[in-house]
Amino acid sequence: MNYHLFQLINAAAGRNDQVDDVFEWSAVWLIYVLGVVAAVPLLGGLRQARPAVVRVAAVLGVAFVTGQVVAAVSSEVRPFQTHTVHQLIPHDPGPSLPSDHATAAFAVAFAVGAFLSWRWGAALSVLAVIVGFARIWTGVHYPADVLVGALIAAAAVGVVGVGGRTYDRWARRRGPSAAIGH
């Protein structure tokens, strides 16, 4: 199923240079645009909701570590290592699962949505979906690699959300000196 879906998406690559150019750019550079766009609610949060910004950073850390662990135990290699594909961007061989780009993009999007602004989170989620789709289109990831990246990001938001609420309850019992940013 994973390979079949990959084939359906990647088979369209290489047919239209303008479309390929959009997805090539998106696979490599859109994650940086996502980061710049995410800076808007993050910088606003520094003034108004510092604990939320700390939680967004924590989600990125948890997602990164989790992604590295999953990659270390996964035997899934990149599509171009075992199949003939339309590989539109250069990439070193190695673990395919999860997609680091998708994990980071979804982690930022979901964390901003959960802790700062659901509207910004929704907009960033659209960009994250495009990043993930572009990684498949260009032949460097399977759909499951992107899906697992999104699931890791969602789990990281859950872990940090529970941890943050637990910390908040503890800080309220300890008094104002224990709170972040106070």
JSON list of C-alpha atoms in Angstrom, two decimals:
[
{"chain": "A", "resi": 1, "resn": "MET", "atom": "CA", "xyz": [0.00, 0.00, 0.00]},
{"chain": "A", "resi": 2, "resn": "ASN", "atom": "CA", "xyz": [2.76, 2.48, 0.95]},
{"chain": "A", "resi": 3, "resn": "TYR", "atom": "CA", "xyz": [4.74, 1.77, -2.21]},
{"chain": "A", "resi": 4, "resn": "HIS", "atom": "CA", "xyz": [1.59, 1.74, -4.35]},
{"chain": "A", "resi": 5, "resn": "LEU", "atom": "CA", "xyz": [0.57, 5.19, -3.07]},
{"chain": "A", "resi": 6, "resn": "PHE", "atom": "CA", "xyz": [4.14, 6.39, -3.57]},
{"chain": "A", "resi": 7, "resn": "GLN", "atom": "CA", "xyz": [4.01, 5.16, -7.18]},
{"chain": "A", "resi": 8, "resn": "LEU", "atom": "CA", "xyz": [0.73, 6.98, -7.82]},
{"chain": "A", "resi": 9, "resn": "ILE", "atom": "CA", "xyz": [2.19, 10.28, -6.61]},
{"chain": "A", "resi": 10, "resn": "ASN", "atom": "CA", "xyz": [5.74, 9.95, -7.95]},
{"chain": "A", "resi": 11, "resn": "ALA", "atom": "CA", "xyz": [4.58, 8.70, -11.36]},
{"chain": "A", "resi": 12, "resn": "ALA", "atom": "CA", "xyz": [3.24, 12.18, -12.07]},
{"chain": "A", "resi": 13, "resn": "ALA", "atom": "CA", "xyz": [6.69, 13.68, -11.47]},
{"chain": "A", "resi": 14, "resn": "GLY", "atom": "CA", "xyz": [8.82, 14.42, -14.49]},
{"chain": "A", "resi": 15, "resn": "ARG", "atom": "CA", "xyz": [5.89, 15.16, -16.81]},
{"chain": "A", "resi": 16, "resn": "ASN", "atom": "CA", "xyz": [5.59, 18.93, -16.42]},
{"chain": "A", "resi": 17, "resn": "ASP", "atom": "CA", "xyz": [8.69, 20.98, -15.67]},
{"chain": "A", "resi": 18, "resn": "GLN", "atom": "CA", "xyz": [6.77, 23.89, -14.09]},
{"chain": "A", "resi": 19, "resn": "VAL", "atom": "CA", "xyz": [4.89, 21.58, -11.70]},
{"chain": "A", "resi": 20, "resn": "ASP", "atom": "CA", "xyz": [8.12, 19.74, -10.89]},
{"chain": "A", "resi": 21, "resn": "ASP", "atom": "CA", "xyz": [9.84, 23.06, -10.17]},
{"chain": "A", "resi": 22, "resn": "VAL", "atom": "CA", "xyz": [7.13, 23.99, -7.64]},
{"chain": "A", "resi": 23, "resn": "PHE", "atom": "CA", "xyz": [7.44, 20.66, -5.83]},
{"chain": "A", "resi": 24, "resn": "GLU", "atom": "CA", "xyz": [11.24, 20.65, -5.99]},
{"chain": "A", "resi": 25, "resn": "TRP", "atom": "CA", "xyz": [11.29, 24.10, -4.41]},
{"chain": "A", "resi": 26, "resn": "SER", "atom": "CA", "xyz": [8.67, 23.05, -1.85]},
{"chain": "A", "resi": 27, "resn": "ALA", "atom": "CA", "xyz": [10.57, 19.88, -0.93]},
{"chain": "A", "resi": 28, "resn": "VAL", "atom": "CA", "xyz": [13.74, 21.83, -0.17]},
{"chain": "A", "resi": 29, "resn": "TRP", "atom": "CA", "xyz": [12.81, 25.42, 0.72]},
{"chain": "A", "resi": 30, "resn": "LEU", "atom": "CA", "xyz": [9.20, 25.61, 1.91]},
{"chain": "A", "resi": 31, "resn": "ILE", "atom": "CA", "xyz": [10.19, 24.43, 5.38]},
{"chain": "A", "resi": 32, "resn": "TYR", "atom": "CA", "xyz": [12.20, 27.65, 5.78]},
{"chain": "A", "resi": 33, "resn": "VAL", "atom": "CA", "xyz": [9.18, 29.71, 4.73]},
{"chain": "A", "resi": 34, "resn": "LEU", "atom": "CA", "xyz": [7.14, 27.77, 7.28]},
{"chain": "A", "resi": 35, "resn": "GLY", "atom": "CA", "xyz": [9.70, 28.71, 9.94]},
{"chain": "A", "resi": 36, "resn": "VAL", "atom": "CA", "xyz": [9.56, 32.40, 9.03]},
{"chain": "A", "resi": 37, "resn": "VAL", "atom": "CA", "xyz": [5.74, 32.36, 9.02]},
{"chain": "A", "resi": 38, "resn": "ALA", "atom": "CA", "xyz": [5.77, 30.58, 12.40]},
{"chain": "A", "resi": 39, "resn": "ALA", "atom": "CA", "xyz": [7.95, 33.37, 13.77]},
{"chain": "A", "resi": 40, "resn": "VAL", "atom": "CA", "xyz": [4.96, 35.74, 13.68]},
{"chain": "A", "resi": 41, "resn": "PRO", "atom": "CA", "xyz": [2.89, 34.00, 16.38]},
{"chain": "A", "resi": 42, "resn": "LEU", "atom": "CA", "xyz": [6.05, 32.91, 18.21]},
{"chain": "A", "resi": 43, "resn": "LEU", "atom": "CA", "xyz": [7.35, 36.47, 18.53]},
{"chain": "A", "resi": 44, "resn": "GLY", "atom": "CA", "xyz": [3.90, 37.64, 19.59]},
{"chain": "A", "resi": 45, "resn": "GLY", "atom": "CA", "xyz": [3.86, 34.83, 22.14]},
{"chain": "A", "resi": 46, "resn": "LEU", "atom": "CA", "xyz": [7.16, 35.97, 23.64]},
{"chain": "A", "resi": 47, "resn": "ARG", "atom": "CA", "xyz": [5.43, 39.13, 24.80]},
{"chain": "A", "resi": 48, "resn": "GLN", "atom": "CA", "xyz": [2.13, 37.62, 25.85]},
{"chain": "A", "resi": 49, "resn": "ALA", "atom": "CA", "xyz": [2.51, 33.89, 26.39]},
{"chain": "A", "resi": 50, "resn": "ARG", "atom": "CA", "xyz": [6.10, 32.94, 27.12]},
{"chain": "A", "resi": 51, "resn": "PRO", "atom": "CA", "xyz": [5.19, 29.47, 28.50]},
{"chain": "A", "resi": 52, "resn": "ALA", "atom": "CA", "xyz": [3.44, 28.70, 25.19]},
{"chain": "A", "resi": 53, "resn": "VAL", "atom": "CA", "xyz": [6.59, 29.57, 23.23]},
{"chain": "A", "resi": 54, "resn": "VAL", "atom": "CA", "xyz": [8.62, 27.34, 25.56]},
{"chain": "A", "resi": 55, "resn": "ARG", "atom": "CA", "xyz": [6.15, 24.54, 24.86]},
{"chain": "A", "resi": 56, "resn": "VAL", "atom": "CA", "xyz": [6.50, 25.00, 21.10]},
{"chain": "A", "resi": 57, "resn": "ALA", "atom": "CA", "xyz": [10.27, 24.68, 21.48]},
{"chain": "A", "resi": 58, "resn": "ALA", "atom": "CA", "xyz": [9.80, 21.63, 23.70]},
{"chain": "A", "resi": 59, "resn": "VAL", "atom": "CA", "xyz": [7.59, 20.00, 21.04]},
{"chain": "A", "resi": 60, "resn": "LEU", "atom": "CA", "xyz": [10.36, 20.48, 18.48]},
{"chain": "A", "resi": 61, "resn": "GLY", "atom": "CA", "xyz": [12.86, 18.87, 20.85]},
{"chain": "A", "resi": 62, "resn": "VAL", "atom": "CA", "xyz": [10.63, 15.91, 21.67]},
{"chain": "A", "resi": 63, "resn": "ALA", "atom": "CA", "xyz": [9.74, 15.39, 18.00]},
{"chain": "A", "resi": 64, "resn": "PHE", "atom": "CA", "xyz": [13.40, 15.57, 16.94]},
{"chain": "A", "resi": 65, "resn": "VAL", "atom": "CA", "xyz": [14.57, 13.04, 19.51]},
{"chain": "A", "resi": 66, "resn": "THR", "atom": "CA", "xyz": [11.64, 10.72, 18.79]},
{"chain": "A", "resi": 67, "resn": "GLY", "atom": "CA", "xyz": [12.29, 10.95, 15.05]},
{"chain": "A", "resi": 68, "resn": "GLN", "atom": "CA", "xyz": [15.95, 10.06, 15.56]},
{"chain": "A", "resi": 69, "resn": "VAL", "atom": "CA", "xyz": [15.01, 7.02, 17.65]},
{"chain": "A", "resi": 70, "resn": "VAL", "atom": "CA", "xyz": [12.47, 5.85, 15.06]},
{"chain": "A", "resi": 71, "resn": "ALA", "atom": "CA", "xyz": [15.02, 6.30, 12.26]},
{"chain": "A", "resi": 72, "resn": "ALA", "atom": "CA", "xyz": [17.61, 4.32, 14.23]},
{"chain": "A", "resi": 73, "resn": "VAL", "atom": "CA", "xyz": [15.32, 1.32, 14.63]},
{"chain": "A", "resi": 74, "resn": "SER", "atom": "CA", "xyz": [13.70, 1.51, 11.18]},
{"chain": "A", "resi": 75, "resn": "SER", "atom": "CA", "xyz": [14.93, -0.61, 8.30]},
{"chain": "A", "resi": 76, "resn": "GLU", "atom": "CA", "xyz": [13.04, 1.47, 5.71]},
{"chain": "A", "resi": 77, "resn": "VAL", "atom": "CA", "xyz": [15.39, 3.03, 3.15]},
{"chain": "A", "resi": 78, "resn": "ARG", "atom": "CA", "xyz": [14.57, 5.79, 0.70]},
{"chain": "A", "resi": 79, "resn": "PRO", "atom": "CA", "xyz": [12.48, 4.92, -2.36]},
{"chain": "A", "resi": 80, "resn": "PHE", "atom": "CA", "xyz": [15.32, 5.60, -4.79]},
{"chain": "A", "resi": 81, "resn": "GLN", "atom": "CA", "xyz": [17.49, 3.02, -3.03]},
{"chain": "A", "resi": 82, "resn": "THR", "atom": "CA", "xyz": [15.25, 0.07, -3.88]},
{"chain": "A", "resi": 83, "resn": "HIS", "atom": "CA", "xyz": [13.03, 1.21, -6.76]},
{"chain": "A", "resi": 84, "resn": "THR", "atom": "CA", "xyz": [13.22, 3.09, -10.01]},
{"chain": "A", "resi": 85, "resn": "VAL", "atom": "CA", "xyz": [11.70, 6.48, -9.23]},
{"chain": "A", "resi": 86, "resn": "HIS", "atom": "CA", "xyz": [11.54, 10.01, -10.58]},
{"chain": "A", "resi": 87, "resn": "GLN", "atom": "CA", "xyz": [14.05, 11.48, -8.13]},
{"chain": "A", "resi": 88, "resn": "LEU", "atom": "CA", "xyz": [13.90, 15.22, -8.72]},
{"chain": "A", "resi": 89, "resn": "ILE", "atom": "CA", "xyz": [16.15, 16.44, -5.91]},
{"chain": "A", "resi": 90, "resn": "PRO", "atom": "CA", "xyz": [19.50, 15.08, -4.76]},
{"chain": "A", "resi": 91, "resn": "HIS", "atom": "CA", "xyz": [19.53, 13.21, -1.48]},
{"chain": "A", "resi": 92, "resn": "ASP", "atom": "CA", "xyz": [21.94, 10.93, 0.29]},
{"chain": "A", "resi": 93, "resn": "PRO", "atom": "CA", "xyz": [20.84, 7.33, 0.80]},
{"chain": "A", "resi": 94, "resn": "GLY", "atom": "CA", "xyz": [19.85, 6.32, 4.30]},
{"chain": "A", "resi": 95, "resn": "PRO", "atom": "CA", "xyz": [16.83, 5.86, 6.55]},
{"chain": "A", "resi": 96, "resn": "SER", "atom": "CA", "xyz": [13.57, 7.05, 5.08]},
{"chain": "A", "resi": 97, "resn": "LEU", "atom": "CA", "xyz": [11.29, 6.68, 8.09]},
{"chain": "A", "resi": 98, "resn": "PRO", "atom": "CA", "xyz": [10.33, 9.22, 9.36]},
{"chain": "A", "resi": 99, "resn": "SER", "atom": "CA", "xyz": [10.73, 12.26, 7.11]},
{"chain": "A", "resi": 100, "resn": "ASP", "atom": "CA", "xyz": [12.70, 14.82, 9.11]},
{"chain": "A", "resi": 101, "resn": "HIS", "atom": "CA", "xyz": [11.21, 17.63, 7.02]},
{"chain": "A", "resi": 102, "resn": "ALA", "atom": "CA", "xyz": [7.65, 16.44, 7.66]},
{"chain": "A", "resi": 103, "resn": "THR", "atom": "CA", "xyz": [8.32, 15.83, 11.35]},
{"chain": "A", "resi": 104, "resn": "ALA", "atom": "CA", "xyz": [9.71, 19.35, 11.84]},
{"chain": "A", "resi": 105, "resn": "ALA", "atom": "CA", "xyz": [7.03, 21.03, 9.70]},
{"chain": "A", "resi": 106, "resn": "PHE", "atom": "CA", "xyz": [4.15, 19.28, 11.45]},
{"chain": "A", "resi": 107, "resn": "ALA", "atom": "CA", "xyz": [5.72, 19.76, 14.88]},
{"chain": "A", "resi": 108, "resn": "VAL", "atom": "CA", "xyz": [5.88, 23.53, 14.37]},
{"chain": "A", "resi": 109, "resn": "ALA", "atom": "CA", "xyz": [2.39, 23.66, 12.86]},
{"chain": "A", "resi": 110, "resn": "PHE", "atom": "CA", "xyz": [0.72, 21.49, 15.49]},
{"chain": "A", "resi": 111, "resn": "ALA", "atom": "CA", "xyz": [2.55, 23.15, 18.40]},
{"chain": "A", "resi": 112, "resn": "VAL", "atom": "CA", "xyz": [1.70, 26.67, 17.26]},
{"chain": "A", "resi": 113, "resn": "GLY", "atom": "CA", "xyz": [-1.90, 25.54, 16.79]},
{"chain": "A", "resi": 114, "resn": "ALA", "atom": "CA", "xyz": [-2.10, 23.89, 20.20]},
{"chain": "A", "resi": 115, "resn": "PHE", "atom": "CA", "xyz": [-0.26, 26.46, 22.30]},
{"chain": "A", "resi": 116, "resn": "LEU", "atom": "CA", "xyz": [-0.48, 29.82, 20.52]},
{"chain": "A", "resi": 117, "resn": "SER", "atom": "CA", "xyz": [-3.13, 30.18, 17.81]},
{"chain": "A", "resi": 118, "resn": "TRP", "atom": "CA", "xyz": [-5.27, 27.58, 16.09]},
{"chain": "A", "resi": 119, "resn": "ARG", "atom": "CA", "xyz": [-5.57, 29.87, 13.04]},
{"chain": "A", "resi": 120, "resn": "TRP", "atom": "CA", "xyz": [-1.81, 30.14, 12.63]},
{"chain": "A", "resi": 121, "resn": "GLY", "atom": "CA", "xyz": [-1.54, 26.43, 13.32]},
{"chain": "A", "resi": 122, "resn": "ALA", "atom": "CA", "xyz": [-4.05, 25.64, 10.57]},
{"chain": "A", "resi": 123, "resn": "ALA", "atom": "CA", "xyz": [-2.17, 27.81, 8.05]},
{"chain": "A", "resi": 124, "resn": "LEU", "atom": "CA", "xyz": [1.14, 26.22, 9.03]},
{"chain": "A", "resi": 125, "resn": "SER", "atom": "CA", "xyz": [-0.45, 22.76, 8.76]},
{"chain": "A", "resi": 126, "resn": "VAL", "atom": "CA", "xyz": [-1.33, 23.47, 5.13]},
{"chain": "A", "resi": 127, "resn": "LEU", "atom": "CA", "xyz": [2.32, 24.34, 4.48]},
{"chain": "A", "resi": 128, "resn": "ALA", "atom": "CA", "xyz": [3.41, 21.17, 6.32]},
{"chain": "A", "resi": 129, "resn": "VAL", "atom": "CA", "xyz": [1.15, 19.03, 4.12]},
{"chain": "A", "resi": 130, "resn": "ILE", "atom": "CA", "xyz": [2.69, 20.63, 1.02]},
{"chain": "A", "resi": 131, "resn": "VAL", "atom": "CA", "xyz": [6.21, 19.96, 2.35]},
{"chain": "A", "resi": 132, "resn": "GLY", "atom": "CA", "xyz": [5.34, 16.32, 2.99]},
{"chain": "A", "resi": 133, "resn": "PHE", "atom": "CA", "xyz": [3.64, 15.84, -0.37]},
{"chain": "A", "resi": 134, "resn": "ALA", "atom": "CA", "xyz": [6.59, 17.45, -2.15]},
{"chain": "A", "resi": 135, "resn": "ARG", "atom": "CA", "xyz": [9.00, 15.04, -0.45]},
{"chain": "A", "resi": 136, "resn": "ILE", "atom": "CA", "xyz": [6.98, 12.17, -1.96]},
{"chain": "A", "resi": 137, "resn": "TRP", "atom": "CA", "xyz": [6.60, 13.81, -5.37]},
{"chain": "A", "resi": 138, "resn": "THR", "atom": "CA", "xyz": [10.35, 14.37, -5.65]},
{"chain": "A", "resi": 139, "resn": "GLY", "atom": "CA", "xyz": [11.09, 10.72, -4.87]},
{"chain": "A", "resi": 140, "resn": "VAL", "atom": "CA", "xyz": [12.88, 10.96, -1.53]},
{"chain": "A", "resi": 141, "resn": "HIS", "atom": "CA", "xyz": [10.15, 9.70, 0.84]},
{"chain": "A", "resi": 142, "resn": "TYR", "atom": "CA", "xyz": [7.25, 7.27, 0.99]},
{"chain": "A", "resi": 143, "resn": "PRO", "atom": "CA", "xyz": [3.81, 8.45, 2.16]},
{"chain": "A", "resi": 144, "resn": "ALA", "atom": "CA", "xyz": [4.22, 6.52, 5.43]},
{"chain": "A", "resi": 145, "resn": "ASP", "atom": "CA", "xyz": [7.41, 8.48, 6.16]},
{"chain": "A", "resi": 146, "resn": "VAL", "atom": "CA", "xyz": [5.41, 11.71, 6.05]},
{"chain": "A", "resi": 147, "resn": "LEU", "atom": "CA", "xyz": [2.49, 10.23, 7.97]},
{"chain": "A", "resi": 148, "resn": "VAL", "atom": "CA", "xyz": [4.78, 8.93, 10.72]},
{"chain": "A", "resi": 149, "resn": "GLY", "atom": "CA", "xyz": [6.41, 12.39, 10.90]},
{"chain": "A", "resi": 150, "resn": "ALA", "atom": "CA", "xyz": [2.97, 13.93, 11.43]},
{"chain": "A", "resi": 151, "resn": "LEU", "atom": "CA", "xyz": [2.09, 11.31, 14.07]},
{"chain": "A", "resi": 152, "resn": "ILE", "atom": "CA", "xyz": [5.37, 11.94, 15.90]},
{"chain": "A", "resi": 153, "resn": "ALA", "atom": "CA", "xyz": [4.60, 15.66, 15.86]},
{"chain": "A", "resi": 154, "resn": "ALA", "atom": "CA", "xyz": [1.08, 15.08, 17.20]},
{"chain": "A", "resi": 155, "resn": "ALA", "atom": "CA", "xyz": [2.40, 12.78, 19.92]},
{"chain": "A", "resi": 156, "resn": "ALA", "atom": "CA", "xyz": [5.03, 15.36, 20.88]},
{"chain": "A", "resi": 157, "resn": "VAL", "atom": "CA", "xyz": [2.31, 18.00, 21.24]},
{"chain": "A", "resi": 158, "resn": "GLY", "atom": "CA", "xyz": [0.37, 15.60, 23.46]},
{"chain": "A", "resi": 159, "resn": "VAL", "atom": "CA", "xyz": [3.37, 14.80, 25.65]},
{"chain": "A", "resi": 160, "resn": "VAL", "atom": "CA", "xyz": [4.34, 18.45, 26.03]},
{"chain": "A", "resi": 161, "resn": "GLY", "atom": "CA", "xyz": [0.71, 19.46, 26.61]},
{"chain": "A", "resi": 162, "resn": "VAL", "atom": "CA", "xyz": [0.30, 16.93, 29.43]},
{"chain": "A", "resi": 163, "resn": "GLY", "atom": "CA", "xyz": [3.70, 17.83, 30.84]},
{"chain": "A", "resi": 164, "resn": "GLY", "atom": "CA", "xyz": [2.89, 21.52, 30.64]},
{"chain": "A", "resi": 165, "resn": "ARG", "atom": "CA", "xyz": [-0.42, 21.13, 32.45]},
{"chain": "A", "resi": 166, "resn": "THR", "atom": "CA", "xyz": [1.29, 19.03, 35.12]},
{"chain": "A", "resi": 167, "resn": "TYR", "atom": "CA", "xyz": [3.97, 21.71, 35.51]},
{"chain": "A", "resi": 168, "resn": "ASP", "atom": "CA", "xyz": [1.31, 24.45, 35.70]},
{"chain": "A", "resi": 169, "resn": "ARG", "atom": "CA", "xyz": [-0.50, 22.63, 38.54]},
{"chain": "A", "resi": 170, "resn": "TRP", "atom": "CA", "xyz": [2.80, 22.15, 40.38]},
{"chain": "A", "resi": 171, "resn": "ALA", "atom": "CA", "xyz": [3.79, 25.81, 39.85]},
{"chain": "A", "resi": 172, "resn": "ARG", "atom": "CA", "xyz": [0.43, 27.05, 41.18]},
{"chain": "A", "resi": 173, "resn": "ARG", "atom": "CA", "xyz": [0.94, 25.02, 44.36]},
{"chain": "A", "resi": 174, "resn": "ARG", "atom": "CA", "xyz": [4.54, 26.28, 44.73]},
{"chain": "A", "resi": 175, "resn": "GLY", "atom": "CA", "xyz": [3.68, 29.93, 44.18]},
{"chain": "A", "resi": 176, "resn": "PRO", "atom": "CA", "xyz": [4.58, 32.62, 41.64]},
{"chain": "A", "resi": 177, "resn": "SER", "atom": "CA", "xyz": [8.37, 32.14, 41.87]},
{"chain": "A", "resi": 178, "resn": "ALA", "atom": "CA", "xyz": [8.14, 28.67, 40.22]},
{"chain": "A", "resi": 179, "resn": "ALA", "atom": "CA", "xyz": [6.33, 29.81, 37.07]},
{"chain": "A", "resi": 180, "resn": "ILE", "atom": "CA", "xyz": [8.17, 30.14, 33.75]},
{"chain": "A", "resi": 181, "resn": "GLY", "atom": "CA", "xyz": [8.92, 33.74, 32.83]},
{"chain": "A", "resi": 182, "resn": "HIS", "atom": "CA", "xyz": [8.06, 35.17, 36.24]}
]
